DNA sequence: GACCCGGAAGGATT
DNA sequence: GAATCCTTCCGGGT
C-alpha cells in the first residue's frame, strides 16, 4: 500500500503525532483518495481482540464469530446481537453486506461492517490470507494470546507480523504520524465506550507519513519510543497502566480528583465532537493522560483553563492533519481561536504569547454542541438558547444566562445587544465599568465589542463574588 | 518578523 | 436551503 507522505516540520516530537482520532472516524480522517488510511488503522482494535481470536475474520469458526460479536457489543457499546442470526463462520460473516448486517443488528451494522472490513484488509496487508477460499480448519497464524500482550517483536518471523511491527517502528521514526482512537464519543452516534472511556488518546495505530525508515534516532526519540511502545492501548489499559514509565507524571484520576476540584479534570465528560471542533481538539491534546502533546500545548493553570501553545506551528500542523487542511498554519488556526472570543469559549491571556484561557469547561462546551445540534433538529436558528449548567461555579452560573451558545454572528450580536443595550457605549462608560471590576483596563484597549463581553462577564463574576 | 486582531468571503458539513 | 464552524486571505496594530 502506498503510504501517505507528508512533510511535517521538524518540531518537537512531530515524528509521532498521536492525534486523538477515533477508529470510527477513519473515513473522515482520510477522505482524500490520495490519503489512504494507515496500514493498520485498526491496529489498536486488533490488538484488543479477544484472546485466541484469529486476526483474520475469514478464518473464524462459528464460535469465533460469536466471540467477536460479544466483544463488539462490549467494546463499541452496541446493542445486543441476536446470535441466532449469526450462525455462520467468519467467511460467511465477511460476505455479509452492510445492509445485511444492519438487518441483523439494527443500529450496529455500519460499525460491524467497518470493523470487519478493516480486519480483513489488515489481514490482507499482512499477507496471512489464504489465496484461495478455503474453509478454515486451523489457525493460520499465532496471535498475541492476550489483548494486553506487547506488540510483536522484530524477531518474529511471520512476515505479516514483522510488517506490522515495522509499521509500528516506522511510526516511531521522525516525520511519522500516529493516530490514536479518539477518547471522546463520535458525534454521529458511533460507538460509545461507556464507563471504560477515558479522556485519553489510546494506542496509536501507526501512520508512517514518511515511508523512508530513518535510522537516526536520538536519545529523546528513544525515550519517546519507549513511552510510545508502552502506551496503553485501550481505555481500560489507560487506567490500568497509568503508572507506566513516562517523562511526565500523570496523576491518576481519583487521586487528582481528591486533590483538586478542577475546572478541567482528567476525567472530564466526553465531548461529542470527537476532536472535529477546535476547542475539543485542544482539550483532547491538553488532557491526554500520557502527556504526549506537552511539546505542542500544555496547561499553564488547569484549574483556570489557562493553557499555552508551546509549539504554534506544530500544533497548527496537528490541527491541519486533524481537519485535513494540510496548509494549516498558526495564523489560520489562531483565527479560528479568535472566533471563540466572541462566544466566550476562549480568551487571550494578555501579555503572554500563545497563551489562551478556556472560559467554559468541557461540560459547558459539550452542551454548546448539543444545543447547536438540538437547535438544528428543532429548527431554531436565531434565539440564544440557555445553556444547562451543572457546575456550581460562579462564572458558569452567570455566563450561561444569555450567552450565545453557538458561533453564529447573529446570535452573538443579539446577545451582545441584550447584554449591552447601548452597544455603542462610549469608551468612557466602558472604562467606568472596567474601573468597577478593577481588571479590565487592558481589555478596553482593543475592540469595544469584545470588551463589552468581557466586561459583562467580569461584572457578573464580580456580582457573584459579592 | 512574529504575534495578534478582526473583517470579509467562502467552503465543508450537518 | 440554512446554520454552524471553520479556512483562507487580508490590512492593520503592537
Short mmCIF file of C-alpha atoms (C1' of nucleotides) in Angstrom, two decimals:
data_model
loop_
_atom_site.label_atom_id
_atom_site.label_comp_id
_atom_site.label_asym_id
_atom_site.label_seq_id
_atom_site.Cartn_x
_atom_site.Cartn_y
_atom_site.Cartn_z
CA UNK A 1 0.00 0.00 0.00
CA UNK A 2 1.20 3.41 -0.76
CA UNK A 3 1.90 5.39 2.29
CA UNK A 4 0.93 8.95 2.69
CA UNK A 5 3.90 11.15 2.68
CA UNK A 6 3.56 14.40 4.42
CA UNK A 7 6.25 16.86 5.06
CA UNK A 8 5.97 17.87 8.59
CA UNK A 9 8.01 20.38 10.39
CA UNK A 10 10.84 19.07 12.39
CA UNK A 11 9.43 20.49 15.53
CA UNK A 12 9.41 18.72 18.80
CA UNK A 13 8.08 15.24 18.54
CA UNK A 14 6.46 15.90 15.24
CA UNK A 15 7.71 12.48 14.36
CA UNK A 16 4.85 10.93 16.21
CA UNK A 17 1.63 12.73 16.28
CA UNK A 18 -0.81 10.51 18.01
CA UNK A 19 -3.86 12.55 17.42
CA UNK A 20 -6.99 11.84 19.32
CA UNK A 21 -8.66 10.14 16.44
CA UNK A 22 -11.34 7.59 16.56
CA UNK A 23 -11.19 4.38 14.60
CA UNK A 24 -14.73 5.05 13.56
CA UNK A 25 -13.64 8.32 12.10
CA UNK A 26 -11.25 6.95 9.59
CA UNK A 27 -13.27 7.86 6.59
CA UNK A 28 -13.44 11.33 7.87
CA UNK A 29 -9.77 11.38 8.64
CA UNK A 30 -8.84 10.13 5.25
CA UNK A 31 -11.42 11.45 2.86
CA UNK A 32 -8.98 12.12 0.12
CA UNK A 33 -8.18 9.50 -2.44
CA UNK A 34 -4.52 10.19 -2.14
CA UNK A 35 -4.59 9.80 1.57
CA UNK A 36 -5.33 6.18 2.25
CA UNK A 37 -5.84 5.00 5.78
CA UNK A 38 -2.85 3.91 7.71
CA UNK A 39 -1.53 0.41 7.23
CA UNK A 40 -3.16 -0.74 10.36
CA UNK A 41 -5.85 1.69 11.24
CA UNK A 42 -7.45 -0.87 13.42
CA UNK A 43 -4.26 -1.79 14.99
CA UNK A 44 -5.45 -0.99 18.43
CA UNK A 45 -8.70 -2.77 17.94
CA UNK A 46 -6.94 -5.75 16.53
CA UNK A 47 -4.64 -5.81 19.46
CA UNK A 48 -7.65 -5.85 21.70
CA UNK A 49 -9.39 -8.71 20.01
CA UNK A 50 -10.37 -11.43 22.41
CA UNK A 51 -7.64 -13.83 23.26
CA UNK A 52 -7.37 -16.65 20.81
CA UNK A 53 -9.40 -14.98 18.16
CA UNK A 54 -7.52 -15.05 14.88
CA UNK A 55 -6.94 -11.63 13.42
CA UNK A 56 -8.20 -12.87 10.07
CA UNK A 57 -12.00 -12.83 10.29
CA UNK A 58 -12.40 -15.19 7.37
CA UNK A 59 -10.73 -17.87 9.38
CA UNK A 60 -13.16 -17.65 12.21
CA UNK A 61 -15.32 -20.53 13.22
CA UNK A 62 -18.90 -20.11 14.31
CA UNK A 63 -17.75 -19.89 17.85
CA UNK A 64 -15.21 -17.27 16.91
CA UNK A 65 -17.93 -15.22 15.28
CA UNK A 66 -19.98 -15.29 18.45
CA UNK A 67 -16.94 -14.34 20.48
CA UNK A 68 -16.29 -11.49 18.11
CA UNK A 69 -19.86 -10.27 18.29
CA UNK A 70 -19.83 -10.34 22.05
CA UNK A 71 -16.59 -8.46 22.01
CA UNK A 72 -18.05 -5.85 19.69
CA UNK A 73 -21.02 -5.44 21.97
CA UNK A 74 -18.76 -4.64 24.83
CA UNK A 75 -16.10 -2.73 23.01
CA UNK A 76 -18.38 -0.49 20.98
CA UNK A 77 -21.30 -0.46 23.32
CA UNK A 78 -23.53 -1.92 20.66
CA UNK A 79 -26.99 -3.27 21.18
CA UNK A 80 -27.20 -6.96 21.94
CA UNK A 81 -26.81 -9.14 18.92
CA UNK A 82 -29.16 -11.95 18.22
CA UNK A 83 -26.59 -14.68 17.89
CA UNK A 84 -29.11 -16.89 16.19
CA UNK A 85 -28.83 -14.60 13.21
CA UNK A 86 -25.11 -15.14 13.12
CA UNK A 87 -24.86 -18.88 12.92
CA UNK A 88 -22.09 -18.77 10.40
CA UNK A 89 -18.37 -18.87 10.19
CA UNK A 90 -16.16 -15.89 9.66
CA UNK A 91 -16.03 -16.28 5.96
CA UNK A 92 -19.76 -16.07 5.70
CA UNK A 93 -19.81 -13.19 8.10
CA UNK A 94 -17.42 -11.27 5.93
CA UNK A 95 -19.61 -11.83 2.93
CA UNK A 96 -22.48 -10.03 4.58
CA UNK A 97 -23.04 -6.57 3.25
CA UNK A 98 -23.54 -3.57 5.41
CA UNK A 99 -27.22 -3.87 4.70
CA UNK A 100 -27.21 -7.49 5.70
CA UNK A 101 -25.51 -6.66 8.92
CA UNK A 102 -27.81 -3.77 9.52
CA UNK A 103 -30.80 -6.04 9.18
CA UNK A 104 -29.35 -8.48 11.64
CA UNK A 105 -28.31 -5.86 14.12
CA UNK A 106 -30.10 -2.58 13.59
CA UNK A 107 -28.02 0.33 14.58
CA UNK A 108 -24.80 -1.56 14.60
CA UNK A 109 -24.48 -2.77 11.06
CA UNK A 110 -22.20 0.01 9.98
CA UNK A 111 -19.89 -0.44 12.88
CA UNK A 112 -19.75 -4.15 12.48
CA UNK A 113 -19.17 -3.89 8.79
CA UNK A 114 -16.43 -1.35 9.17
CA UNK A 115 -14.66 -3.34 11.81
CA UNK A 116 -14.83 -6.46 9.72
CA UNK A 117 -13.63 -4.72 6.62
CA UNK A 118 -10.71 -3.27 8.45
CA UNK A 119 -9.79 -6.58 9.94
CA UNK A 120 -10.00 -8.23 6.55
CA UNK A 121 -7.97 -5.53 4.94
CA UNK A 122 -5.43 -5.70 7.67
CA UNK A 123 -5.16 -9.41 7.23
CA UNK A 124 -4.67 -8.96 3.51
CA UNK A 125 -1.96 -6.43 4.13
CA UNK A 126 -0.26 -8.72 6.48
CA UNK A 127 -0.21 -11.46 3.90
CA UNK A 128 -1.85 -14.02 6.05
CA UNK A 129 -4.87 -14.54 3.91
CA UNK A 130 -5.10 -17.79 2.04
CA UNK A 131 -5.00 -17.03 -1.60
CA UNK A 132 -7.85 -19.32 -2.31
CA UNK A 133 -11.06 -19.57 -0.44
CA UNK A 134 -10.81 -22.37 1.97
CA UNK A 135 -12.86 -23.41 4.86
CA UNK A 136 -10.74 -22.69 7.82
CA UNK A 137 -9.86 -25.64 9.89
CA UNK A 138 -6.91 -24.37 11.75
CA UNK A 139 -5.47 -21.16 12.94
CA UNK A 140 -3.49 -19.59 10.21
CA UNK A 141 -1.05 -17.91 12.41
CA UNK A 142 -0.41 -17.31 16.04
CA UNK A 143 -1.62 -14.14 17.51
CA UNK A 144 -0.69 -12.47 20.67
CA UNK A 145 -2.58 -14.51 23.17
CA UNK A 146 -3.75 -11.63 25.21
CA UNK A 147 -5.12 -8.29 24.33
CA UNK A 148 -2.64 -6.97 26.78
CA UNK A 149 0.29 -8.54 25.09
CA UNK A 150 3.06 -6.39 23.85
CA UNK A 151 3.44 -5.79 20.18
CA UNK A 152 5.26 -8.49 18.33
CA UNK A 153 8.96 -8.17 18.43
CA UNK A 154 11.06 -7.77 15.32
CA UNK A 155 12.40 -11.24 15.81
CA UNK A 156 9.13 -12.71 14.81
CA UNK A 157 9.49 -14.40 11.52
CA UNK A 158 5.94 -14.23 10.34
CA UNK A 159 6.10 -11.67 7.62
CA UNK A 160 2.84 -10.18 8.46
CA UNK A 161 3.73 -9.50 11.99
CA UNK A 162 7.09 -8.26 11.02
CA UNK A 163 5.39 -5.94 8.63
CA UNK A 164 3.07 -4.81 11.34
CA UNK A 165 5.86 -4.21 13.69
CA UNK A 166 7.78 -2.39 11.05
CA UNK A 167 4.87 -0.10 10.70
CA UNK A 168 4.93 0.50 14.39
CA UNK A 169 8.60 1.14 14.22
CA UNK A 170 8.12 3.42 11.27
CA UNK A 171 5.62 5.33 13.26
CA UNK A 172 8.23 5.80 15.86
CA UNK A 173 10.55 7.35 13.37
CA UNK A 174 10.89 11.01 12.74
CA UNK A 175 8.33 12.52 10.43
CA UNK A 176 5.87 9.81 11.11
CA UNK A 177 2.41 10.40 12.37
CA UNK A 178 0.49 8.14 14.61
CA UNK A 179 -3.20 8.37 15.01
CA UNK A 180 -4.96 7.49 18.15
CA UNK A 181 -8.50 6.41 18.65
CA UNK A 182 -10.44 9.29 19.94
CA UNK A 183 -11.20 9.32 23.57
CA UNK A 184 -14.42 11.05 23.03
CA UNK A 185 -17.60 9.88 21.53
CA UNK A 186 -18.40 10.17 17.95
CA UNK A 187 -20.92 12.86 17.43
CA UNK A 188 -22.63 10.84 14.79
CA UNK A 189 -23.72 8.31 17.30
CA UNK A 190 -20.98 5.86 16.74
CA UNK A 191 -19.87 3.56 19.46
CA UNK A 192 -19.62 4.81 22.90
CA UNK A 193 -17.45 3.13 25.34
CA UNK A 194 -19.41 3.92 28.37
CA UNK A 195 -17.65 3.54 31.62
CA UNK A 196 -14.47 2.39 30.05
CA UNK A 197 -13.98 5.61 28.25
CA UNK A 198 -11.40 7.94 29.49
CA UNK A 199 -10.27 11.18 28.12
CA UNK A 200 -7.21 9.54 26.83
CA UNK A 201 -5.95 9.09 23.36
CA UNK A 202 -5.02 5.48 23.47
CA UNK A 203 -2.78 3.30 21.47
CA UNK A 204 -1.89 4.92 18.27
CA UNK A 205 -2.09 2.85 15.14
CA UNK A 206 0.90 3.71 13.09
CA UNK A 207 0.62 6.03 10.19
CA UNK A 208 4.00 6.36 8.67
CA UNK A 209 3.73 9.50 6.71
CA UNK A 210 7.21 9.18 5.52
CA UNK A 211 7.90 5.77 4.19
CA UNK A 212 11.58 6.25 4.48
CA UNK A 213 12.73 4.44 7.52
CA UNK A 214 15.01 6.71 9.32
CA UNK A 215 17.81 5.08 11.12
CA UNK A 216 18.67 8.17 13.04
CA UNK A 217 17.17 8.18 16.45
CA UNK A 218 18.35 10.44 19.13
CA UNK A 219 18.01 9.87 22.78
CA UNK A 220 14.80 11.68 23.19
CA UNK A 221 13.39 9.69 20.36
CA UNK A 222 14.34 6.54 22.08
CA UNK A 223 12.73 7.69 25.23
CA UNK A 224 9.62 8.62 23.46
CA UNK A 225 9.61 5.40 21.58
CA UNK A 226 9.80 3.52 24.80
CA UNK A 227 6.96 5.58 26.08
CA UNK A 228 5.11 5.04 22.89
CA UNK A 229 5.55 1.34 22.95
CA UNK A 230 4.23 1.21 26.43
CA UNK A 231 1.36 3.46 25.79
CA UNK A 232 -1.90 1.91 26.81
CA UNK A 233 -3.94 0.55 24.00
CA UNK A 234 -7.36 0.68 25.35
CA UNK A 235 -9.20 2.91 27.67
CA UNK A 236 -9.04 0.16 30.22
CA UNK A 237 -5.34 -0.06 29.89
CA UNK A 238 -5.05 3.63 30.23
CA UNK A 239 -6.24 3.26 33.72
CA UNK A 240 -4.51 0.01 34.40
CA UNK A 241 -1.21 1.19 33.12
CA UNK A 242 -1.26 4.72 34.30
CA UNK A 243 1.88 4.30 36.37
CA UNK A 244 3.75 3.30 33.26
CA UNK A 245 7.11 4.94 32.91
CA UNK A 246 6.66 8.34 31.48
CA UNK A 247 8.51 11.51 31.24
CA UNK A 248 5.70 13.34 32.91
CA UNK A 249 3.92 12.18 35.96
CA UNK A 250 0.35 11.50 35.10
CA UNK A 251 -1.83 11.72 38.12
CA UNK A 252 -4.40 9.06 38.46
CA UNK A 253 -7.89 10.29 38.13
CA UNK A 254 -9.11 9.51 41.57
CA UNK A 255 -6.04 10.91 43.15
CA UNK A 256 -6.32 14.04 41.15
CA UNK A 257 -9.95 14.44 41.91
CA UNK A 258 -9.30 14.21 45.59
CA UNK A 259 -6.64 16.82 45.47
CA UNK A 260 -8.28 19.35 43.23
CA UNK A 261 -11.64 20.29 42.15
CA UNK A 262 -10.55 21.01 38.68
CA UNK A 263 -12.01 23.15 36.06
CA UNK A 264 -10.61 20.74 33.54
CA UNK A 265 -10.29 17.40 35.23
CA UNK A 266 -8.75 14.48 33.51
CA UNK A 267 -11.96 12.55 33.61
CA UNK A 268 -13.99 15.29 32.15
CA UNK A 269 -17.18 14.34 30.40
CA UNK A 270 -16.95 13.31 26.84
CA UNK A 271 -17.30 15.85 24.20
CA UNK A 272 -19.34 14.68 21.31
CA UNK A 273 -17.38 16.31 18.58
CA UNK A 274 -14.55 13.88 18.61
CA UNK A 275 -11.97 16.49 18.01
CA UNK A 276 -13.62 17.92 14.97
CA UNK A 277 -14.08 21.18 16.70
CA UNK A 278 -11.01 23.09 17.54
CA UNK A 279 -11.78 23.51 21.21
CA UNK A 280 -12.38 19.81 21.52
CA UNK A 281 -9.20 19.04 19.73
CA UNK A 282 -7.25 21.28 22.03
CA UNK A 283 -8.89 19.82 25.06
CA UNK A 284 -8.06 16.34 23.97
CA UNK A 285 -4.44 17.22 23.49
CA UNK A 286 -4.32 19.08 26.76
CA UNK A 287 -5.92 16.29 28.70
CA UNK A 288 -4.03 13.43 27.22
CA UNK A 289 -3.16 11.35 30.28
CA UNK A 290 0.14 10.34 28.79
CA UNK A 291 1.04 13.95 28.24
CA UNK A 292 2.24 13.28 24.76
CA UNK A 293 1.36 16.70 23.50
CA UNK A 294 3.03 18.89 26.04
CA UNK A 295 5.56 19.81 23.42
CA UNK A 296 2.72 21.36 21.50
CA UNK A 297 0.26 22.59 24.05
CA UNK A 298 0.15 22.44 27.79
CA UNK A 299 -1.83 23.69 30.69
CA UNK A 300 -0.43 26.65 32.50
CA UNK A 301 -3.17 26.55 35.03
CA UNK A 302 -5.52 23.70 34.64
CA UNK A 303 -7.97 24.97 37.20
CA UNK A 304 -8.48 28.25 35.44
CA UNK A 305 -8.26 26.80 31.98
CA UNK A 306 -5.18 28.72 31.01
CA UNK A 307 -3.01 26.97 28.52
CA UNK A 308 -0.03 27.77 26.40
CA UNK A 309 0.63 26.78 22.87
CA UNK A 310 4.19 25.67 23.17
CA UNK A 311 4.75 24.95 19.52
CA UNK A 312 2.34 27.04 17.48
CA UNK A 313 3.49 25.78 14.13
CA UNK A 314 3.49 22.19 15.25
CA UNK A 315 0.11 22.44 16.84
CA UNK A 316 -1.27 24.05 13.73
CA UNK A 317 0.10 21.18 11.71
CA UNK A 318 -1.61 18.74 14.01
CA UNK A 319 -4.82 20.62 13.64
CA UNK A 320 -4.34 20.67 9.91
CA UNK A 321 -3.87 16.94 9.87
CA UNK A 322 -6.91 16.53 12.02
CA UNK A 323 -9.01 18.55 9.65
CA UNK A 324 -7.24 17.50 6.52
CA UNK A 325 -6.19 21.01 5.79
CA UNK A 326 -2.55 20.41 5.31
CA UNK A 327 -1.77 24.01 4.66
CA UNK A 328 -2.89 24.93 8.13
CA UNK A 329 -0.61 27.25 9.97
CA UNK A 330 -0.72 29.08 13.24
CA UNK A 331 -2.05 32.19 11.64
CA UNK A 332 -5.10 30.39 10.36
CA UNK A 333 -5.57 28.34 13.45
CA UNK A 334 -5.30 31.39 15.65
CA UNK A 335 -8.01 32.99 13.57
CA UNK A 336 -10.23 30.10 14.45
CA UNK A 337 -9.28 30.58 18.06
CA UNK A 338 -10.21 34.21 17.86
CA UNK A 339 -13.66 33.29 16.73
CA UNK A 340 -14.02 31.69 20.13
CA UNK A 341 -13.53 35.04 21.79
CA UNK A 342 -16.88 36.33 20.78
CA UNK A 343 -18.71 33.42 22.27
CA UNK A 344 -16.61 33.36 25.38
CA UNK A 345 -15.21 29.96 24.80
CA UNK A 346 -11.71 31.36 24.81
CA UNK A 347 -9.92 34.50 25.55
CA UNK A 348 -6.40 35.64 25.12
CA UNK A 349 -4.19 35.88 28.13
CA UNK A 350 -2.98 39.40 27.83
CA UNK A 351 0.69 39.92 27.60
CA UNK A 352 1.61 36.30 27.24
CA UNK A 353 2.43 34.90 23.89
CA UNK A 354 0.48 31.92 22.73
CA UNK A 355 -1.44 31.82 25.96
CA UNK A 356 -5.17 31.41 25.96
CA UNK A 357 -7.79 30.65 28.52
CA UNK A 358 -10.83 28.49 28.27
CA UNK A 359 -13.79 30.37 29.63
CA UNK A 360 -16.01 27.37 29.69
CA UNK A 361 -15.39 23.94 30.97
CA UNK A 362 -15.91 20.85 28.84
CA UNK A 363 -19.36 20.26 30.22
CA UNK A 364 -20.48 23.60 29.00
CA UNK A 365 -18.74 23.18 25.71
CA UNK A 366 -20.37 19.85 25.25
CA UNK A 367 -23.69 21.44 25.96
CA UNK A 368 -22.98 24.08 23.43
CA UNK A 369 -22.54 21.45 20.83
CA UNK A 370 -25.60 19.60 21.97
CA UNK A 371 -27.65 22.70 21.88
CA UNK A 372 -26.44 23.53 18.45
CA UNK A 373 -27.44 20.14 17.27
CA UNK A 374 -30.70 20.36 19.13
CA UNK A 375 -31.41 23.69 17.63
CA UNK A 376 -30.74 22.31 14.20
CA UNK A 377 -33.12 19.49 14.81
CA UNK A 378 -35.78 21.78 16.20
CA UNK A 379 -35.33 24.32 13.52
CA UNK A 380 -34.38 27.09 15.90
CA UNK A 381 -31.92 29.34 14.31
CA UNK A 382 -31.80 32.69 15.96
CA UNK A 383 -32.76 32.73 19.57
CA UNK A 384 -29.99 32.23 22.01
CA UNK A 385 -30.61 29.14 23.99
CA UNK A 386 -29.89 28.84 27.64
CA UNK A 387 -27.11 26.52 28.43
CA UNK A 388 -27.82 23.96 31.04
CA UNK A 389 -25.20 24.26 33.71
CA UNK A 390 -24.43 21.51 36.06
CA UNK A 391 -21.40 23.04 37.64
CA UNK A 392 -21.91 25.34 40.53
CA UNK A 393 -19.02 27.50 39.60
CA UNK A 394 -19.83 31.12 39.90
CA UNK A 395 -18.78 32.11 36.45
CA UNK A 396 -20.67 29.33 34.89
CA UNK A 397 -23.80 30.22 36.72
CA UNK A 398 -23.55 33.68 35.44
CA UNK A 399 -22.27 33.10 32.00
CA UNK A 400 -24.96 30.87 30.78
CA UNK A 401 -27.92 33.08 31.31
CA UNK A 402 -27.96 34.81 27.99
CA UNK A 403 -24.76 33.85 26.44
CA UNK A 404 -24.94 32.62 22.88
CA UNK A 405 -24.21 29.00 22.55
CA UNK A 406 -23.00 28.93 19.02
CA UNK A 407 -20.56 30.86 16.98
CA UNK A 408 -23.04 32.47 14.67
CA UNK A 409 -22.57 36.15 14.38
CA UNK A 410 -26.26 36.87 14.51
CA UNK A 411 -26.75 35.10 17.78
CA UNK A 412 -23.75 36.71 19.33
CA UNK A 413 -24.75 40.13 18.17
CA UNK A 414 -28.19 39.69 19.61
CA UNK A 415 -26.75 38.58 22.90
CA UNK A 416 -24.30 41.39 22.84
CA UNK A 417 -27.02 43.93 22.31
CA UNK A 418 -29.11 42.45 25.03
CA UNK A 419 -26.22 42.42 27.42
CA UNK A 420 -25.19 45.90 26.45
CA UNK A 421 -28.27 47.59 25.07
CA UNK A 422 -26.18 50.57 24.30
CA UNK A 423 -23.70 48.67 22.28
CA UNK A 424 -22.29 51.96 21.21
CA UNK A 425 -21.37 52.67 24.75
CA UNK A 426 -18.79 55.31 24.94
CA UNK A 427 -15.29 54.40 25.87
CA UNK A 428 -15.85 56.47 28.94
CA UNK A 429 -18.71 54.25 30.02
CA UNK A 430 -16.71 51.21 29.42
CA UNK A 431 -13.80 52.50 31.35
CA UNK A 432 -16.13 53.26 34.20
CA UNK A 433 -17.28 49.69 34.18
CA UNK A 434 -13.80 48.38 33.96
CA UNK A 435 -12.86 50.50 36.90
CA UNK A 436 -15.67 48.93 38.79
CA UNK A 437 -14.40 45.50 38.25
CA UNK A 438 -10.87 46.58 38.58
CA UNK A 439 -9.12 44.49 35.98
CA UNK A 440 -10.42 45.41 32.59
CA UNK A 441 -8.25 48.29 31.63
CA UNK A 442 -6.19 46.14 29.40
CA UNK A 443 -9.26 44.69 27.83
CA UNK A 444 -10.54 48.06 26.84
CA UNK A 445 -7.60 48.87 24.70
CA UNK A 446 -8.98 46.92 21.85
CA UNK A 447 -12.22 46.01 20.21
CA UNK A 448 -15.01 47.64 22.17
CA UNK A 449 -17.45 44.91 21.36
CA UNK A 450 -15.18 42.21 22.59
CA UNK A 451 -14.54 44.25 25.66
CA UNK A 452 -18.21 44.60 26.29
CA UNK A 453 -18.48 40.89 26.54
CA UNK A 454 -15.53 40.63 28.80
CA UNK A 455 -16.78 43.42 30.95
CA UNK A 456 -20.15 41.81 31.19
CA UNK A 457 -18.54 38.58 32.16
CA UNK A 458 -16.31 40.16 34.69
CA UNK A 459 -19.09 42.24 36.08
CA UNK A 460 -21.21 39.19 36.56
CA UNK A 461 -18.34 37.47 38.24
CA UNK A 462 -17.96 40.47 40.45
CA UNK A 463 -21.57 40.26 41.47
CA UNK A 464 -21.16 36.62 42.16
CA UNK A 465 -18.25 37.16 44.44
CA UNK A 466 -20.18 39.77 46.33
"C1'" DG B 1 9.45 39.45 11.55
"C1'" DA B 2 6.43 37.42 14.71
"C1'" DC B 3 2.39 37.89 17.02
"C1'" DC B 4 -2.21 39.48 17.43
"C1'" DC B 5 -6.60 41.36 15.91
"C1'" DG B 6 -10.93 41.21 13.38
"C1'" DG B 7 -13.46 41.83 8.72
"C1'" DA B 8 -14.81 39.50 4.71
"C1'" DA B 9 -15.74 35.75 1.71
"C1'" DG B 10 -16.31 31.19 1.00
"C1'" DG B 11 -16.15 26.01 1.76
"C1'" DA B 12 -17.43 21.69 4.15
"C1'" DT B 13 -20.50 19.62 6.92
"C1'" DT B 14 -24.78 18.82 9.26
"C1'" DG C 1 -31.56 25.83 1.96
"C1'" DA C 2 -29.92 27.37 6.39
"C1'" DA C 3 -26.82 27.23 10.09
"C1'" DT C 4 -22.51 26.17 12.00
"C1'" DC C 5 -17.68 26.07 12.13
"C1'" DC C 6 -14.13 26.90 10.49
"C1'" DT C 7 -10.48 28.17 6.44
"C1'" DT C 8 -8.31 31.48 3.84
"C1'" DC C 9 -6.87 35.96 2.94
"C1'" DC C 10 -6.02 40.34 4.25
"C1'" DG C 11 -4.89 45.02 6.28
"C1'" DG C 12 -3.63 46.94 10.32
"C1'" DG C 13 -1.64 47.37 15.05
"C1'" DT C 14 1.92 46.17 18.61
#
